[in-house]
CSV table of C-alpha atoms and ligand atoms in Angstrom, one decimal:
chain,number,residue,atom,x,y,z
A,327,MET,CA,251.2,94.9,-140.8
A,328,ALA,CA,254.8,94.3,-141.7
A,329,ARG,CA,257.0,94.0,-138.9
A,330,SER,CA,260.7,93.6,-138.8
A,331,ALA,CA,261.7,93.7,-135.2
A,332,ALA,CA,265.3,94.8,-134.8
A,333,ARG,CA,267.8,92.3,-133.5
A,334,HIS,CA,268.9,92.7,-130.0
A,335,PRO,CA,272.6,92.3,-129.1
A,336,TYR,CA,273.3,88.8,-127.7
A,337,PRO,CA,274.2,88.2,-125.0
A,338,TRP,CA,272.4,91.2,-123.8
A,339,PRO,CA,274.9,93.7,-122.4
A,340,GLY,CA,272.5,95.9,-120.4
A,341,VAL,CA,270.9,99.1,-121.5
A,342,ILE,CA,273.9,101.3,-121.7
A,343,GLU,CA,275.8,99.1,-124.1
A,344,ALA,CA,272.7,98.3,-126.1
A,345,TYR,CA,271.8,101.9,-126.7
A,346,ARG,CA,275.2,103.6,-126.2
A,347,SER,CA,274.9,106.1,-129.0
A,348,TYR,CA,271.7,107.5,-127.5
A,349,LEU,CA,273.1,108.0,-124.1
A,350,PRO,CA,275.5,110.5,-122.4
A,351,VAL,CA,278.4,108.0,-121.9
A,352,SER,CA,282.0,108.1,-123.3
A,353,ALA,CA,284.9,105.6,-123.5
A,354,LYS,CA,285.9,106.9,-120.0
A,355,THR,CA,282.5,106.1,-118.3
A,356,PRO,CA,282.9,102.9,-116.1
A,357,ILE,CA,279.7,101.1,-116.8
A,358,VAL,CA,278.0,99.7,-113.7
A,359,THR,CA,275.4,97.2,-114.9
A,360,LEU,CA,273.3,94.3,-113.6
A,361,LEU,CA,272.3,93.6,-117.3
A,362,GLU,CA,269.0,95.5,-116.8
A,363,GLY,CA,266.6,96.0,-119.7
A,364,ASN,CA,265.4,93.5,-122.5
A,365,THR,CA,262.3,92.9,-120.5
A,366,PRO,CA,259.5,90.8,-122.0
A,367,LEU,CA,256.9,92.5,-124.2
A,368,ILE,CA,254.0,90.1,-123.6
A,369,ARG,CA,250.9,90.0,-125.8
A,370,SER,CA,247.9,89.8,-123.5
A,371,ARG,CA,245.1,87.8,-125.0
A,372,VAL,CA,242.7,88.7,-122.1
A,373,LEU,CA,243.2,92.5,-122.5
A,374,SER,CA,243.1,92.4,-126.2
A,375,ARG,CA,239.8,90.6,-125.9
A,376,ARG,CA,238.6,93.1,-123.3
A,377,VAL,CA,239.5,96.0,-125.4
A,378,GLY,CA,238.1,94.7,-128.6
A,379,ALA,CA,238.1,96.9,-131.7
A,380,SER,CA,240.8,94.6,-133.2
A,381,ALA,CA,243.3,95.8,-130.6
A,382,GLU,CA,246.5,94.2,-129.7
A,383,VAL,CA,247.5,94.9,-126.1
A,384,TYR,CA,251.0,94.1,-124.9
A,385,LEU,CA,252.4,94.3,-121.5
A,386,LYS,CA,256.0,95.6,-121.0
A,387,TYR,CA,256.9,93.6,-117.9
A,388,GLU,CA,259.4,95.9,-116.3
A,389,GLY,CA,259.3,93.8,-113.0
A,390,MET,CA,261.7,91.6,-114.8
A,391,ASN,CA,264.5,94.0,-114.4
A,392,PRO,CA,267.4,92.8,-112.0
A,393,THR,CA,265.9,94.6,-108.9
A,394,GLY,CA,262.4,94.1,-110.0
A,395,SER,CA,261.4,97.5,-111.5
A,396,PHE,CA,262.0,99.9,-114.4
A,397,LYS,CA,264.2,102.0,-112.1
A,398,ASP,CA,267.2,99.8,-113.0
A,399,ARG,CA,267.2,101.4,-116.5
A,400,GLY,CA,268.0,104.8,-115.0
A,401,MET,CA,270.0,103.6,-112.1
A,402,THR,CA,272.7,101.9,-114.3
A,403,LEU,CA,273.4,105.3,-115.9
A,404,ALA,CA,273.1,107.4,-112.8
A,405,ILE,CA,275.4,105.2,-110.8
A,406,SER,CA,277.9,104.9,-113.7
A,407,LYS,CA,278.1,108.7,-113.9
A,408,ALA,CA,278.3,109.1,-110.2
A,409,VAL,CA,281.4,106.7,-110.4
A,410,GLU,CA,282.8,108.7,-113.3
A,411,GLU,CA,282.3,111.8,-111.4
A,412,LYS,CA,284.2,110.4,-108.3
A,413,SER,CA,281.1,110.6,-106.0
A,414,ALA,CA,281.6,108.8,-102.8
A,415,ALA,CA,277.9,108.3,-102.0
A,416,VAL,CA,274.5,108.4,-103.5
A,417,LEU,CA,271.3,109.7,-101.9
A,418,CYS,CA,267.5,109.2,-102.7
A,419,ALA,CA,264.1,109.6,-101.3
A,420,SER,CA,261.9,106.6,-102.3
A,421,THR,CA,258.5,105.0,-102.2
A,422,GLY,CA,260.6,101.8,-102.3
A,423,ASN,CA,261.7,100.9,-105.8
A,424,THR,CA,264.3,103.7,-106.2
A,425,SER,CA,265.9,102.8,-102.9
A,426,ALA,CA,266.1,99.1,-103.9
A,427,SER,CA,267.6,99.8,-107.2
A,428,ALA,CA,270.0,102.7,-105.9
A,429,SER,CA,271.2,100.4,-103.1
A,430,ALA,CA,271.9,97.5,-105.4
A,431,TYR,CA,273.8,99.4,-108.0
A,432,ALA,CA,275.6,101.3,-105.4
A,433,ALA,CA,276.7,98.2,-103.7
A,434,ARG,CA,278.0,96.9,-107.1
A,435,ALA,CA,279.9,100.1,-107.5
A,436,GLY,CA,281.3,100.2,-104.1
A,437,LEU,CA,279.6,103.3,-103.3
A,438,ARG,CA,277.7,104.2,-100.1
A,439,SER,CA,274.0,104.6,-100.5
A,440,ILE,CA,271.7,106.7,-98.3
A,441,VAL,CA,267.9,106.4,-98.6
A,442,LEU,CA,265.0,108.3,-97.0
A,443,ILE,CA,261.7,106.4,-97.0
A,444,PRO,CA,258.4,107.5,-95.8
A,445,SER,CA,258.0,105.5,-92.5
A,446,GLY,CA,255.6,102.6,-92.7
A,447,ALA,CA,254.5,103.4,-96.3
A,448,ILE,CA,256.9,101.2,-98.5
A,449,ALA,CA,256.2,97.5,-99.4
A,450,LEU,CA,258.2,94.8,-97.4
A,451,GLY,CA,260.0,93.5,-100.5
A,452,LYS,CA,261.5,96.9,-101.3
A,453,LEU,CA,262.6,97.6,-97.8
A,454,SER,CA,264.2,94.1,-97.6
A,455,GLN,CA,266.1,95.0,-100.8
A,456,ALA,CA,267.5,98.3,-99.4
A,457,LEU,CA,268.5,96.5,-96.1
A,458,ILE,CA,270.3,93.6,-97.7
A,459,HIS,CA,272.2,95.8,-100.3
A,460,GLY,CA,273.5,97.7,-97.2
A,461,ALA,CA,271.9,101.0,-97.7
A,462,ARG,CA,271.9,103.5,-94.8
A,463,ILE,CA,268.1,103.9,-94.4
A,464,ALA,CA,266.3,106.8,-92.6
A,465,SER,CA,262.8,105.9,-92.1
A,466,VAL,CA,261.2,109.3,-91.9
A,467,GLU,CA,257.8,110.3,-90.3
A,468,ALA,CA,256.7,112.1,-93.4
A,469,ASN,CA,255.5,111.5,-97.0
A,470,PHE,CA,257.5,110.9,-100.0
A,471,ASP,CA,257.4,114.6,-101.2
A,472,ALA,CA,258.7,115.7,-97.9
A,473,CYS,CA,261.5,113.1,-98.0
A,474,LEU,CA,262.5,114.4,-101.5
A,475,ALA,CA,262.6,117.9,-100.2
A,476,LEU,CA,264.9,116.8,-97.3
A,477,VAL,CA,267.1,114.9,-99.9
A,478,LYS,CA,267.6,118.1,-101.8
A,479,SER,CA,268.7,119.9,-98.7
A,480,LEU,CA,271.1,117.2,-97.7
A,481,ALA,CA,272.6,117.2,-101.1
A,482,GLN,CA,273.3,120.9,-100.7
A,483,MET,CA,275.1,120.3,-97.4
A,484,HIS,CA,277.3,117.3,-98.4
A,485,PRO,CA,279.0,116.2,-101.7
A,486,ILE,CA,276.5,113.4,-102.4
A,487,THR,CA,274.9,112.6,-105.7
A,488,ILE,CA,271.1,112.5,-105.7
A,489,VAL,CA,269.8,109.5,-107.7
A,490,ASN,CA,266.2,110.4,-107.8
A,491,SER,CA,264.7,111.2,-111.3
A,492,ILE,CA,265.8,114.8,-110.7
A,493,ASN,CA,269.1,113.4,-111.7
A,494,PRO,CA,269.0,113.9,-115.5
A,495,TYR,CA,270.8,110.6,-116.0
A,496,ARG,CA,267.9,108.7,-114.6
A,497,ILE,CA,265.6,110.1,-117.2
A,498,GLU,CA,268.2,109.4,-120.0
A,499,GLY,CA,268.5,105.7,-119.0
A,500,GLN,CA,264.7,105.1,-118.6
A,501,LYS,CA,264.0,106.2,-122.1
A,502,THR,CA,265.5,102.9,-123.2
A,503,CYS,CA,262.1,101.4,-122.3
A,504,ALA,CA,260.6,103.0,-125.4
A,505,PHE,CA,263.6,101.9,-127.5
A,506,GLU,CA,263.0,98.4,-126.6
A,507,ILE,CA,259.2,98.5,-127.3
A,508,CYS,CA,259.9,99.8,-130.8
A,509,ASP,CA,262.6,97.2,-131.5
A,510,ALA,CA,260.3,94.5,-130.5
A,511,LEU,CA,257.2,95.7,-132.3
A,512,GLY,CA,259.3,96.8,-135.4
A,513,ARG,CA,257.3,100.1,-135.0
A,514,ALA,CA,256.2,102.5,-132.3
A,515,PRO,CA,252.9,101.5,-130.6
A,516,ASP,CA,249.6,103.6,-131.3
A,517,ILE,CA,249.0,103.9,-127.6
A,518,HIS,CA,251.4,103.8,-124.6
A,519,ILE,CA,249.8,103.6,-121.1
A,520,THR,CA,251.8,104.0,-118.0
A,521,PRO,CA,251.4,104.6,-114.3
A,522,VAL,CA,252.5,108.0,-113.0
A,523,GLY,CA,253.9,109.0,-109.7
A,524,ASN,CA,256.9,111.3,-109.7
A,525,ALA,CA,256.4,111.4,-113.4
A,526,GLY,CA,260.0,110.7,-114.4
A,527,ASN,CA,259.0,107.6,-116.3
A,528,ILE,CA,256.5,109.1,-118.6
A,529,THR,CA,258.8,111.9,-119.3
A,530,ALA,CA,261.6,109.5,-120.2
A,531,GLN,CA,259.4,107.2,-122.3
A,532,TRP,CA,258.1,110.1,-124.4
A,533,ARG,CA,261.7,111.3,-125.0
A,534,GLY,CA,262.7,107.8,-126.1
A,535,TYR,CA,259.9,107.7,-128.7
A,536,ARG,CA,260.8,111.1,-130.0
A,537,GLU,CA,264.5,110.2,-130.3
A,538,TYR,CA,263.7,107.0,-132.1
A,539,ARG,CA,261.6,108.8,-134.6
A,540,ALA,CA,264.1,111.7,-135.1
A,541,ASN,CA,266.7,109.0,-135.8
A,542,GLY,CA,264.6,107.3,-138.4
A,543,LYS,CA,264.1,104.2,-136.3
A,544,THR,CA,260.3,104.6,-136.3
A,545,ARG,CA,257.8,106.6,-138.5
A,546,THR,CA,255.1,107.5,-135.9
A,547,LEU,CA,254.8,108.5,-132.2
A,548,PRO,CA,252.4,107.0,-129.8
A,549,THR,CA,249.7,108.8,-127.9
A,550,MET,CA,250.9,108.9,-124.3
A,551,LEU,CA,248.4,108.1,-121.5
A,552,GLY,CA,249.2,108.3,-117.9
A,553,PHE,CA,247.4,107.1,-114.9
A,554,GLN,CA,247.6,108.3,-111.3
A,555,ALA,CA,245.8,106.8,-108.2
A,556,GLU,CA,242.6,108.9,-107.5
A,557,GLY,CA,243.9,110.0,-104.0
A,558,ALA,CA,247.2,110.8,-105.3
A,559,ALA,CA,246.5,112.6,-108.6
A,560,PRO,CA,248.0,116.1,-108.5
A,561,LEU,CA,248.5,116.1,-112.4
A,562,VAL,CA,244.8,115.4,-112.9
A,563,LYS,CA,243.6,117.9,-110.3
A,564,GLY,CA,246.1,120.5,-111.4
A,565,LYS,CA,247.3,121.2,-107.9
A,566,ILE,CA,249.7,119.7,-105.4
A,567,ILE,CA,248.1,117.1,-103.0
A,568,ALA,CA,249.4,117.8,-99.5
A,569,ASN,CA,248.2,114.3,-98.1
A,570,PRO,CA,248.2,111.7,-101.0
A,571,LYS,CA,246.3,108.6,-100.3
A,572,THR,CA,246.3,105.2,-102.1
A,573,ILE,CA,247.0,101.6,-101.5
A,574,ALA,CA,249.4,101.8,-104.5
A,575,THR,CA,252.2,103.1,-102.3
A,576,ALA,CA,254.7,103.4,-105.0
A,577,ILE,CA,252.9,106.1,-106.7
A,578,LYS,CA,251.6,107.7,-103.5
A,579,ILE,CA,253.0,111.1,-104.5
A,580,GLY,CA,251.4,114.6,-104.2
A,581,ASN,CA,254.0,116.9,-105.9
A,582,PRO,CA,255.6,115.2,-108.8
A,583,ALA,CA,259.2,116.3,-109.6
A,584,SER,CA,258.7,115.9,-113.3
A,585,TRP,CA,255.4,117.6,-113.4
A,586,GLN,CA,256.0,119.5,-116.6
A,587,GLY,CA,257.5,116.5,-118.4
A,588,ALA,CA,254.4,114.5,-117.8
A,589,ILE,CA,252.2,117.4,-119.0
A,590,SER,CA,254.4,117.8,-122.2
A,591,ALA,CA,254.3,114.1,-122.9
A,592,SER,CA,250.6,114.1,-122.7
A,593,GLU,CA,249.8,117.3,-124.5
A,594,GLU,CA,252.4,116.9,-127.4
A,595,SER,CA,251.2,113.3,-128.0
A,596,HIS,CA,247.5,114.3,-127.9
A,597,GLY,CA,247.1,112.1,-124.8
A,598,PHE,CA,246.1,112.8,-121.2
A,599,ILE,CA,246.7,111.9,-117.6
A,600,ARG,CA,243.7,110.6,-115.7
A,601,ALA,CA,243.0,108.8,-112.4
A,602,VAL,CA,241.8,105.4,-111.5
A,603,SER,CA,240.5,104.4,-108.1
A,604,ASP,CA,242.2,101.9,-105.7
A,605,ARG,CA,239.4,99.4,-106.4
A,606,GLU,CA,240.1,99.6,-110.1
A,607,ILE,CA,243.8,99.3,-109.5
A,608,LEU,CA,243.2,96.2,-107.3
A,609,ASP,CA,240.8,94.7,-109.9
A,610,ALA,CA,243.3,95.0,-112.6
A,611,TYR,CA,246.1,93.7,-110.3
A,612,ARG,CA,244.1,90.5,-109.8
A,613,LEU,CA,243.0,90.1,-113.3
A,614,LEU,CA,246.6,90.3,-114.6
A,615,ALA,CA,247.8,87.7,-112.1
A,616,ALA,CA,244.8,85.4,-112.4
A,617,GLU,CA,244.0,85.4,-116.1
A,618,ASP,CA,247.3,86.5,-117.7
A,619,GLY,CA,249.9,84.9,-115.3
A,620,VAL,CA,251.6,88.3,-114.9
A,621,PHE,CA,252.3,89.3,-111.3
A,622,VAL,CA,252.9,92.9,-110.8
A,623,GLU,CA,252.8,95.3,-107.8
A,624,PRO,CA,249.6,97.3,-107.3
A,625,ALA,CA,251.0,100.6,-108.7
A,626,SER,CA,251.9,98.9,-111.9
A,627,ALA,CA,248.4,97.8,-112.4
A,628,ALA,CA,247.3,101.5,-112.7
A,629,SER,CA,248.2,101.4,-116.3
A,630,VAL,CA,246.0,98.3,-117.0
A,631,ALA,CA,243.2,99.7,-114.7
A,632,GLY,CA,243.3,102.8,-117.0
A,633,LEU,CA,243.2,100.6,-120.2
A,634,LEU,CA,240.0,98.8,-118.7
A,635,LYS,CA,238.3,102.0,-117.8
A,636,LEU,CA,238.9,103.5,-121.3
A,637,ALA,CA,237.7,100.3,-122.9
A,638,HIS,CA,234.6,100.4,-120.8
A,639,ALA,CA,234.0,103.9,-122.0
A,640,GLY,CA,234.5,103.0,-125.8
A,641,TYR,CA,237.6,105.1,-126.0
A,642,PHE,CA,239.4,102.5,-128.2
A,643,LYS,CA,236.6,102.0,-130.5
A,644,SER,CA,236.7,105.7,-131.5
A,645,ALA,CA,240.5,105.6,-131.5
A,646,ALA,CA,240.5,102.6,-133.9
A,647,ALA,CA,237.9,104.3,-136.1
A,648,ARG,CA,240.1,107.4,-136.4
A,649,ARG,CA,243.0,105.4,-137.5
A,650,ARG,CA,241.3,102.8,-139.6
A,651,SER,CA,243.8,100.2,-138.6
A,652,ARG,CA,244.5,97.7,-135.9
A,653,LEU,CA,245.4,99.5,-132.6
A,654,VAL,CA,248.7,98.4,-130.9
A,655,ILE,CA,248.6,99.4,-127.4
A,656,VAL,CA,251.4,98.9,-124.8
A,657,CYS,CA,250.7,99.1,-121.1
A,658,ILE,CA,253.9,99.5,-119.0
A,659,VAL,CA,253.7,97.3,-115.8
A,660,THR,CA,256.5,98.9,-113.8
A,661,GLY,CA,257.4,96.6,-110.8
A,662,HIS,CA,257.2,93.0,-109.8
A,663,GLY,CA,254.3,91.6,-107.7
A,664,LEU,CA,256.8,90.0,-105.3
A,665,LYS,CA,257.8,93.4,-104.1
A,666,ASP,CA,254.6,93.6,-102.1
A,667,PRO,CA,253.7,90.0,-100.9
A,668,GLU,CA,251.4,91.5,-98.2
A,669,ARG,CA,249.0,93.0,-100.8
A,670,ALA,CA,248.6,89.7,-102.6
A,671,ILE,CA,248.0,87.9,-99.4
A,672,LYS,CA,245.4,90.6,-98.4
A,673,SER,CA,243.8,90.1,-101.7
A,674,ILE,CA,243.0,86.5,-101.6
A,675,ARG,CA,241.8,84.1,-98.9
A,676,VAL,CA,244.9,82.4,-97.4
A,677,PRO,CA,244.4,78.6,-97.2
A,678,LYS,CA,244.1,77.3,-93.6
A,679,PRO,CA,246.4,74.4,-92.6
A,680,LEU,CA,244.8,71.0,-93.2
A,681,PRO,CA,245.6,67.5,-91.8
A,682,PRO,CA,247.6,65.3,-94.2
A,683,SER,CA,244.5,63.5,-95.3
A,684,LEU,CA,243.3,62.8,-99.0
A,685,SER,CA,239.8,63.6,-98.3
A,686,ALA,CA,240.4,66.9,-96.5
A,687,ILE,CA,242.8,68.0,-99.2
A,688,SER,CA,240.5,66.9,-102.1
A,689,LYS,CA,237.7,68.8,-100.6
A,690,ALA,CA,239.7,71.9,-100.0
A,691,VAL,CA,241.1,72.1,-103.6
A,692,GLY,CA,237.7,71.1,-105.3
A,693,LEU,CA,238.8,67.6,-106.4
A,694,HIS,CA,235.6,65.7,-105.7
B,179,F0G,N1,255.4,102.1,-110.7
B,179,F0G,C1,256.3,101.7,-109.7
B,179,F0G,C2,256.2,100.3,-109.4
B,179,F0G,C3,257.1,102.7,-109.1
B,179,F0G,O1,257.9,102.4,-108.1
B,179,F0G,C4,256.9,104.1,-109.5
B,179,F0G,C5,257.7,105.1,-108.7
B,179,F0G,C6,256.1,104.4,-110.5
B,179,F0G,C7,255.3,103.4,-111.0
B,179,F0G,C8,255.9,105.9,-111.0
B,179,F0G,O2,257.0,106.2,-111.7
B,179,F0G,O3,257.7,108.1,-110.4
B,179,F0G,O4,258.6,107.8,-112.7
B,179,F0G,O5,256.1,108.4,-112.3
B,179,F0G,N2,258.4,105.0,-107.8
B,179,F0G,C9,259.3,105.9,-107.1
B,179,F0G,C10,260.2,105.3,-106.2
B,179,F0G,C11,258.8,107.2,-106.8
B,179,F0G,O6,260.6,106.0,-105.2
B,179,F0G,O7,260.5,104.1,-106.2
B,179,F0G,P1,257.4,107.7,-111.8
């Protein structure tokens, strides 16, 4: 397979400068950036082997963005436009990562940030980010969907810019993930797998692939596969889930704002949106960390859990047979594992303190 990866600008200028001609910015837009994007596309030997069928599986490690998740791609644009439009404050509801990103970019721009989070339901790392970046935080006794409804009402009462993905600039910025994948591979992947929560990301990625093809950068489009957590799978069930449940708090969402965008992405690309259980998510989470050296947060592992589930069901063998070629699969892993240290600690046995004795230490670490 001939591959001529496009050359990235160096030093990396952040996604707006790197993909300016694809984004709604002008010479007047003040660019607020933390040099997000240009995240690693890592070939996974473990997953390629597990999938078989001469597949090449890559992980797009979005946790390597400045605030540790893919949200930074959309936030650089949303905050830049908020500054251009002379907004004094930005507002979001969040399961954690959006609030971390919004508060960091707002701090950099000198804007006030206000975040509504479902009380007790966001990972500690994310909460600490919003706190240290100086967000005004309302910890609300309600789930994410209710927080987002409250955010919409607040924005009608005050001149504040919403920076959830209902802000169209967020989707525009997030499509750069697809551009980077195509640039790195020198082509579009055959299959793109991503976790789905509020559904902005899959909507954005599909738009990115379509724009790259329309501009002659690529010749094909990937099949888009989205995975939700079983207890928070409104797109799979075809109805709003009033009380979503999953350990993957980032995607604990029952009424996704970009519902139609996700359905269009999956249908137009001949893909689908399915569910994975919490157990499947945690198995994939541990496998990625233990066998691939890639530490992601639980929600991010939903894409890999989906990949493994489909591999088990023989999906890729028939996909490869249909294409008569090597399958290139990209799994988006959306957020860094350090966001949720509590989950990592719960997932393994934490070592007990030992006396400083060589024999006790040797025994404990298996050096007999
Ligand atoms: N993965 C992570 C780590 C996330 O934080 C999110 C969403 C998703 C996947 C799903 O992406 O919503 O575009 O379908 N987090 C949002 C937040 C909702 O508030 O941080 P999506």
